[in-house]
Amino acid sequence: NNNDNDNNDTTLPSRVAMNQQQQRQQDSIMSAALTEILKHKHDTTTTTTLCNDNDDKNNEEEPLFNVLELGAGVGLTGLVLATKLPCRVLLTDLQDAMPLLETNIALNKDSFRCGPRAVSCRELKWGSNDNGNNDNNNDAFPLLPLLVVAADCVYFQELHQPLETTLMDLLLLQTTTMDSVVPRPFCLMAGARRWKRDNAFYANLAKRPKLACVCLEETVTRTKEGQRDIMRVYGLVGKT
C-alpha cells in the first residue's frame, strides 16, 4: 500500500545510522536551528553585524554539522546559525550577491562559534548540475550531517522548478564513510505566504515519492490594516 509506506517514511529528521544519543543531539541541533530561523525571519537589513554572547574569540568549537543556505541574499540566516550554533556554513546565491555576502562574512567572522573561517560563500544556480555538495567533502567543509536552509525563497513562480530540482538533488544525497553512514540532508524552509501558488510549490514537493515535506510551524498575525500575515516553516527530508 503506497499510502502506508509514505506514512512510515515521513519521520523528520532522517534516522539513518544513528544511535539514541546521536539522535537526541541532532534533534537538539535542528530545534535550535529552527528557533534561530524563526527569531530572525523578519529582518531585512543589507549590511549585517550580529552580536555573539561568547566574548572568548579563541574558544573555537569543532563543528557538529554543516549548513548550506539557498538564496542567501545578505546571508542573515546562515550568519545567525554560525554565530549561535557549532556549525560550518556555506552561503549560496547568484554571482551578484557575492560581494555583499563576503562583506557580511568579514564583519561577523570573529563571532562564529567554529572560528573565523566557519562561513564561506559561492555562486549556486538553482536547477544546475552543481548542487554545492563538492564543498561538503573537503577540509574547509568537513563530512558531517548537512542542514539545508532557505528563507523567503518561494515567490517567483518561474523559479519553482529550478528550486525543486536543487532541493531534490541535495536531499536525496547519501554519503557513506568508513565508519558510518552520514544522515541524509535535512531542509528547513521558512517564508511568508504571499500567493496561493506558494502553497502549490510545497504541495508538489509533498507528492514526490522520495521526499517528505511537512509544515512544522505556522504563525498568523494581523497587520495594522487588518490583513493576515502568514509565516510558515517547512521541514523536508529524503525518504529511505
C-alpha positions as a Markdown table, in Angstrom:
| # | Residue | x | y | z |
|---|---|---|---|---|
| 1 | Asn | 0.0 | 0.0 | 0.0 |
| 2 | Asn | 1.7 | 3.2 | -1.1 |
| 3 | Asn | -0.1 | 5.3 | 1.5 |
| 4 | Asp | 1.1 | 3.1 | 4.3 |
| 5 | Asn | 4.7 | 3.3 | 3.0 |
| 6 | Asp | 4.5 | 7.1 | 2.8 |
| 7 | Asn | 3.3 | 7.4 | 6.3 |
| 8 | Asn | 6.2 | 5.2 | 7.6 |
| 9 | Asp | 8.8 | 7.3 | 5.7 |
| 10 | Thr | 7.9 | 10.8 | 6.8 |
| 11 | Thr | 9.8 | 10.8 | 10.1 |
| 12 | Leu | 11.7 | 14.1 | 10.4 |
| 13 | Pro | 14.7 | 14.3 | 10.6 |
| 14 | Ser | 16.2 | 11.2 | 9.0 |
| 15 | Arg | 17.0 | 8.3 | 11.4 |
| 16 | Val | 19.7 | 6.7 | 9.2 |
| 17 | Ala | 22.6 | 5.0 | 11.2 |
| 18 | Met | 22.2 | 7.0 | 14.4 |
| 19 | Asn | 22.1 | 5.7 | 18.0 |
| 20 | Gln | 19.8 | 7.3 | 20.6 |
| 21 | Gln | 22.4 | 9.7 | 21.8 |
| 22 | Gln | 23.3 | 10.8 | 18.3 |
| 23 | Gln | 19.6 | 11.2 | 17.5 |
| 24 | Arg | 19.0 | 13.4 | 20.6 |
| 25 | Gln | 21.9 | 15.5 | 19.6 |
| 26 | Gln | 20.6 | 16.0 | 16.0 |
| 27 | Asp | 17.1 | 16.7 | 17.3 |
| 28 | Ser | 18.6 | 19.4 | 19.5 |
| 29 | Ile | 20.5 | 20.9 | 16.7 |
| 30 | Met | 17.5 | 21.0 | 14.4 |
| 31 | Ser | 15.3 | 22.5 | 17.1 |
| 32 | Ala | 17.9 | 25.2 | 17.8 |
| 33 | Ala | 18.3 | 25.9 | 14.1 |
| 34 | Leu | 14.6 | 26.3 | 13.7 |
| 35 | Thr | 14.4 | 28.6 | 16.7 |
| 36 | Glu | 17.1 | 30.9 | 15.2 |
| 37 | Ile | 15.5 | 31.0 | 11.8 |
| 38 | Leu | 12.1 | 31.9 | 13.3 |
| 39 | Lys | 13.7 | 34.6 | 15.5 |
| 40 | His | 15.3 | 36.4 | 12.6 |
| 41 | Lys | 13.0 | 35.7 | 9.7 |
| 42 | His | 11.6 | 39.3 | 9.5 |
| 43 | Asp | 15.0 | 41.0 | 9.4 |
| 44 | Thr | 15.6 | 42.7 | 6.0 |
| 45 | Thr | 18.8 | 44.6 | 6.7 |
| 46 | Thr | 21.5 | 44.7 | 4.0 |
| 47 | Thr | 24.9 | 45.0 | 5.8 |
| 48 | Thr | 24.6 | 42.8 | 8.8 |
| 49 | Thr | 26.6 | 42.8 | 12.1 |
| 50 | Leu | 25.5 | 40.3 | 14.7 |
| 51 | Cys | 26.3 | 40.1 | 18.4 |
| 52 | Asn | 27.9 | 37.0 | 20.0 |
| 53 | Asp | 27.2 | 36.1 | 23.6 |
| 54 | Asn | 30.6 | 34.4 | 23.8 |
| 55 | Asp | 33.4 | 37.0 | 24.2 |
| 56 | Asp | 36.2 | 34.4 | 24.1 |
| 57 | Lys | 37.3 | 34.6 | 20.4 |
| 58 | Asn | 40.0 | 32.0 | 21.0 |
| 59 | Asn | 37.5 | 29.3 | 22.1 |
| 60 | Glu | 36.7 | 27.8 | 18.7 |
| 61 | Glu | 34.5 | 24.7 | 18.7 |
| 62 | Glu | 34.5 | 21.7 | 16.4 |
| 63 | Pro | 31.6 | 21.8 | 14.0 |
| 64 | Leu | 28.8 | 19.2 | 14.6 |
| 65 | Phe | 27.1 | 19.8 | 11.3 |
| 66 | Asn | 27.2 | 21.8 | 8.0 |
| 67 | Val | 24.7 | 24.3 | 6.8 |
| 68 | Leu | 24.1 | 25.2 | 3.1 |
| 69 | Glu | 21.8 | 28.2 | 2.7 |
| 70 | Leu | 20.0 | 28.6 | -0.6 |
| 71 | Gly | 19.2 | 32.1 | -1.9 |
| 72 | Ala | 21.1 | 33.6 | 0.9 |
| 73 | Gly | 20.7 | 37.3 | -0.1 |
| 74 | Val | 22.5 | 39.2 | 2.6 |
| 75 | Gly | 23.3 | 35.9 | 4.4 |
| 76 | Leu | 21.4 | 36.7 | 7.6 |
| 77 | Thr | 20.1 | 33.2 | 8.3 |
| 78 | Gly | 23.4 | 31.4 | 7.8 |
| 79 | Leu | 25.3 | 34.1 | 9.7 |
| 80 | Val | 23.0 | 33.7 | 12.7 |
| 81 | Leu | 23.4 | 30.0 | 12.7 |
| 82 | Ala | 27.2 | 30.2 | 12.6 |
| 83 | Thr | 27.1 | 32.7 | 15.5 |
| 84 | Lys | 24.7 | 30.7 | 17.6 |
| 85 | Leu | 25.5 | 27.0 | 16.8 |
| 86 | Pro | 28.6 | 24.9 | 16.3 |
| 87 | Cys | 28.5 | 24.5 | 12.5 |
| 88 | Arg | 30.2 | 25.4 | 9.3 |
| 89 | Val | 28.1 | 27.4 | 6.8 |
| 90 | Leu | 28.1 | 27.8 | 3.0 |
| 91 | Leu | 26.1 | 30.8 | 1.8 |
| 92 | Thr | 24.9 | 30.4 | -1.8 |
| 93 | Asp | 23.2 | 32.8 | -4.2 |
| 94 | Leu | 23.8 | 34.3 | -7.7 |
| 95 | Gln | 27.1 | 36.0 | -8.5 |
| 96 | Asp | 25.7 | 39.5 | -8.0 |
| 97 | Ala | 25.2 | 38.7 | -4.3 |
| 98 | Met | 28.7 | 37.6 | -3.6 |
| 99 | Pro | 30.3 | 41.0 | -2.8 |
| 100 | Leu | 27.7 | 41.7 | -0.1 |
| 101 | Leu | 27.9 | 38.2 | 1.3 |
| 102 | Glu | 31.7 | 38.5 | 1.5 |
| 103 | Thr | 31.3 | 41.8 | 3.3 |
| 104 | Asn | 28.9 | 40.4 | 5.9 |
| 105 | Ile | 31.1 | 37.4 | 6.5 |
| 106 | Ala | 34.1 | 39.6 | 7.1 |
| 107 | Leu | 32.0 | 41.8 | 9.5 |
| 108 | Asn | 31.0 | 38.8 | 11.6 |
| 109 | Lys | 33.9 | 36.4 | 11.3 |
| 110 | Asp | 35.1 | 36.9 | 14.9 |
| 111 | Ser | 31.7 | 35.8 | 16.2 |
| 112 | Phe | 31.4 | 32.4 | 14.6 |
| 113 | Arg | 31.3 | 29.5 | 17.1 |
| 114 | Cys | 33.7 | 27.5 | 14.9 |
| 115 | Gly | 36.2 | 30.2 | 14.1 |
| 116 | Pro | 36.6 | 33.0 | 11.5 |
| 117 | Arg | 36.7 | 30.5 | 8.6 |
| 118 | Ala | 33.5 | 28.8 | 9.5 |
| 119 | Val | 31.4 | 30.7 | 6.9 |
| 120 | Ser | 32.1 | 30.9 | 3.2 |
| 121 | Cys | 30.1 | 31.8 | 0.1 |
| 122 | Arg | 29.8 | 30.7 | -3.5 |
| 123 | Glu | 27.6 | 31.1 | -6.5 |
| 124 | Leu | 24.9 | 28.4 | -7.0 |
| 125 | Lys | 22.3 | 28.5 | -9.7 |
| 126 | Trp | 19.2 | 26.5 | -9.0 |
| 127 | Gly | 18.4 | 23.7 | -11.4 |
| 128 | Ser | 22.1 | 23.3 | -12.5 |
| 129 | Asn | 24.1 | 20.1 | -12.1 |
| 130 | Asp | 26.2 | 21.8 | -9.4 |
| 131 | Asn | 24.3 | 21.3 | -6.1 |
| 132 | Gly | 27.1 | 22.6 | -3.8 |
| 133 | Asn | 27.9 | 19.1 | -2.5 |
| 134 | Asn | 31.5 | 19.3 | -3.5 |
| 135 | Asp | 32.1 | 21.7 | -0.6 |
| 136 | Asn | 30.7 | 19.0 | 1.8 |
| 137 | Asn | 33.7 | 16.8 | 1.0 |
| 138 | Asn | 36.8 | 18.9 | 1.6 |
| 139 | Asp | 38.8 | 20.2 | 4.6 |
| 140 | Ala | 37.0 | 23.6 | 4.6 |
| 141 | Phe | 33.6 | 21.9 | 4.8 |
| 142 | Pro | 34.1 | 18.6 | 6.6 |
| 143 | Leu | 32.0 | 15.5 | 6.1 |
| 144 | Leu | 29.2 | 16.0 | 8.6 |
| 145 | Pro | 25.4 | 16.0 | 8.6 |
| 146 | Leu | 24.0 | 18.7 | 6.3 |
| 147 | Leu | 21.3 | 21.1 | 7.1 |
| 148 | Val | 19.9 | 23.0 | 4.1 |
| 149 | Val | 18.1 | 26.2 | 4.9 |
| 150 | Ala | 16.1 | 28.7 | 2.8 |
| 151 | Ala | 14.3 | 31.8 | 3.9 |
| 152 | Asp | 11.8 | 33.6 | 1.7 |
| 153 | Cys | 12.8 | 31.9 | -1.5 |
| 154 | Val | 9.4 | 30.8 | -2.8 |
| 155 | Tyr | 7.8 | 33.8 | -4.5 |
| 156 | Phe | 8.8 | 33.9 | -8.2 |
| 157 | Gln | 6.8 | 31.1 | -9.9 |
| 158 | Glu | 9.4 | 30.7 | -12.7 |
| 159 | Leu | 11.9 | 29.7 | -10.1 |
| 160 | His | 9.8 | 27.0 | -8.5 |
| 161 | Gln | 11.0 | 24.2 | -10.8 |
| 162 | Pro | 14.7 | 25.0 | -10.6 |
| 163 | Leu | 14.5 | 25.3 | -6.8 |
| 164 | Glu | 12.7 | 22.0 | -6.6 |
| 165 | Thr | 15.4 | 20.4 | -8.8 |
| 166 | Thr | 18.1 | 21.7 | -6.5 |
| 167 | Leu | 16.3 | 20.6 | -3.3 |
| 168 | Met | 15.8 | 17.1 | -4.7 |
| 169 | Asp | 19.5 | 16.9 | -5.7 |
| 170 | Leu | 20.6 | 17.9 | -2.2 |
| 171 | Leu | 18.1 | 16.0 | -0.1 |
| 172 | Leu | 18.5 | 12.6 | -1.8 |
| 173 | Leu | 22.2 | 12.5 | -1.2 |
| 174 | Gln | 23.5 | 9.6 | 0.9 |
| 175 | Thr | 27.1 | 9.7 | 2.0 |
| 176 | Thr | 29.0 | 6.7 | 3.4 |
| 177 | Thr | 32.2 | 6.9 | 5.4 |
| 178 | Met | 34.5 | 4.0 | 6.6 |
| 179 | Asp | 32.8 | 4.1 | 10.0 |
| 180 | Ser | 29.2 | 5.0 | 9.4 |
| 181 | Val | 26.5 | 6.4 | 7.2 |
| 182 | Val | 26.1 | 10.2 | 7.4 |
| 183 | Pro | 22.4 | 11.0 | 7.8 |
| 184 | Arg | 20.6 | 12.3 | 4.8 |
| 185 | Pro | 20.5 | 16.1 | 4.5 |
| 186 | Phe | 17.5 | 17.8 | 6.2 |
| 187 | Cys | 16.0 | 21.1 | 5.0 |
| 188 | Leu | 14.2 | 23.9 | 6.8 |
| 189 | Met | 12.4 | 26.4 | 4.6 |
| 190 | Ala | 10.8 | 29.5 | 6.2 |
| 191 | Gly | 8.8 | 32.2 | 4.4 |
| 192 | Ala | 5.8 | 34.4 | 4.2 |
| 193 | Arg | 2.8 | 33.2 | 2.3 |
| 194 | Arg | 2.2 | 35.7 | -0.5 |
| 195 | Trp | 0.3 | 33.9 | -3.1 |
| 196 | Lys | -1.8 | 30.7 | -3.4 |
| 197 | Arg | 0.9 | 29.3 | -5.8 |
| 198 | Asp | 3.3 | 29.3 | -2.8 |
| 199 | Asn | 1.1 | 26.5 | -1.3 |
| 200 | Ala | 1.2 | 24.7 | -4.7 |
| 201 | Phe | 5.1 | 24.6 | -4.5 |
| 202 | Tyr | 5.1 | 22.7 | -1.2 |
| 203 | Ala | 2.2 | 20.5 | -2.2 |
| 204 | Asn | 4.1 | 19.4 | -5.3 |
| 205 | Leu | 7.1 | 18.6 | -3.1 |
| 206 | Ala | 5.0 | 16.5 | -0.8 |
| 207 | Lys | 3.8 | 14.5 | -3.8 |
| 208 | Arg | 7.3 | 13.4 | -4.6 |
| 209 | Pro | 7.6 | 9.7 | -3.8 |
| 210 | Lys | 11.1 | 10.0 | -2.4 |
| 211 | Leu | 10.6 | 13.2 | -0.4 |
| 212 | Ala | 8.8 | 14.1 | 2.8 |
| 213 | Cys | 7.6 | 17.7 | 3.1 |
| 214 | Val | 5.8 | 18.7 | 6.3 |
| 215 | Cys | 4.7 | 22.1 | 7.7 |
| 216 | Leu | 6.4 | 22.4 | 11.1 |
| 217 | Glu | 5.0 | 25.7 | 12.2 |
| 218 | Glu | 2.6 | 28.4 | 11.1 |
| 219 | Thr | 2.3 | 31.8 | 12.7 |
| 220 | Val | -0.6 | 34.1 | 11.8 |
| 221 | Thr | -0.5 | 37.8 | 12.7 |
| 222 | Arg | -2.6 | 40.8 | 11.8 |
| 223 | Thr | -1.2 | 44.0 | 10.2 |
| 224 | Lys | -2.4 | 47.4 | 11.3 |
| 225 | Glu | -4.6 | 47.4 | 8.2 |
| 226 | Gly | -6.2 | 44.2 | 9.4 |
| 227 | Gln | -4.6 | 41.9 | 6.8 |
| 228 | Arg | -3.4 | 38.5 | 7.7 |
| 229 | Asp | 0.4 | 37.9 | 7.7 |
| 230 | Ile | 1.1 | 34.1 | 7.5 |
| 231 | Met | 4.6 | 32.8 | 8.2 |
| 232 | Arg | 5.3 | 29.0 | 7.7 |
| 233 | Val | 8.3 | 26.8 | 8.3 |
| 234 | Tyr | 8.5 | 23.5 | 6.3 |
| 235 | Gly | 10.7 | 20.5 | 7.0 |
| 236 | Leu | 11.9 | 18.4 | 4.1 |
| 237 | Val | 13.9 | 15.2 | 4.1 |
| 238 | Gly | 14.6 | 12.4 | 1.6 |
| 239 | Lys | 12.8 | 9.1 | 2.3 |
| 240 | Thr | 14.8 | 5.9 | 2.8 |
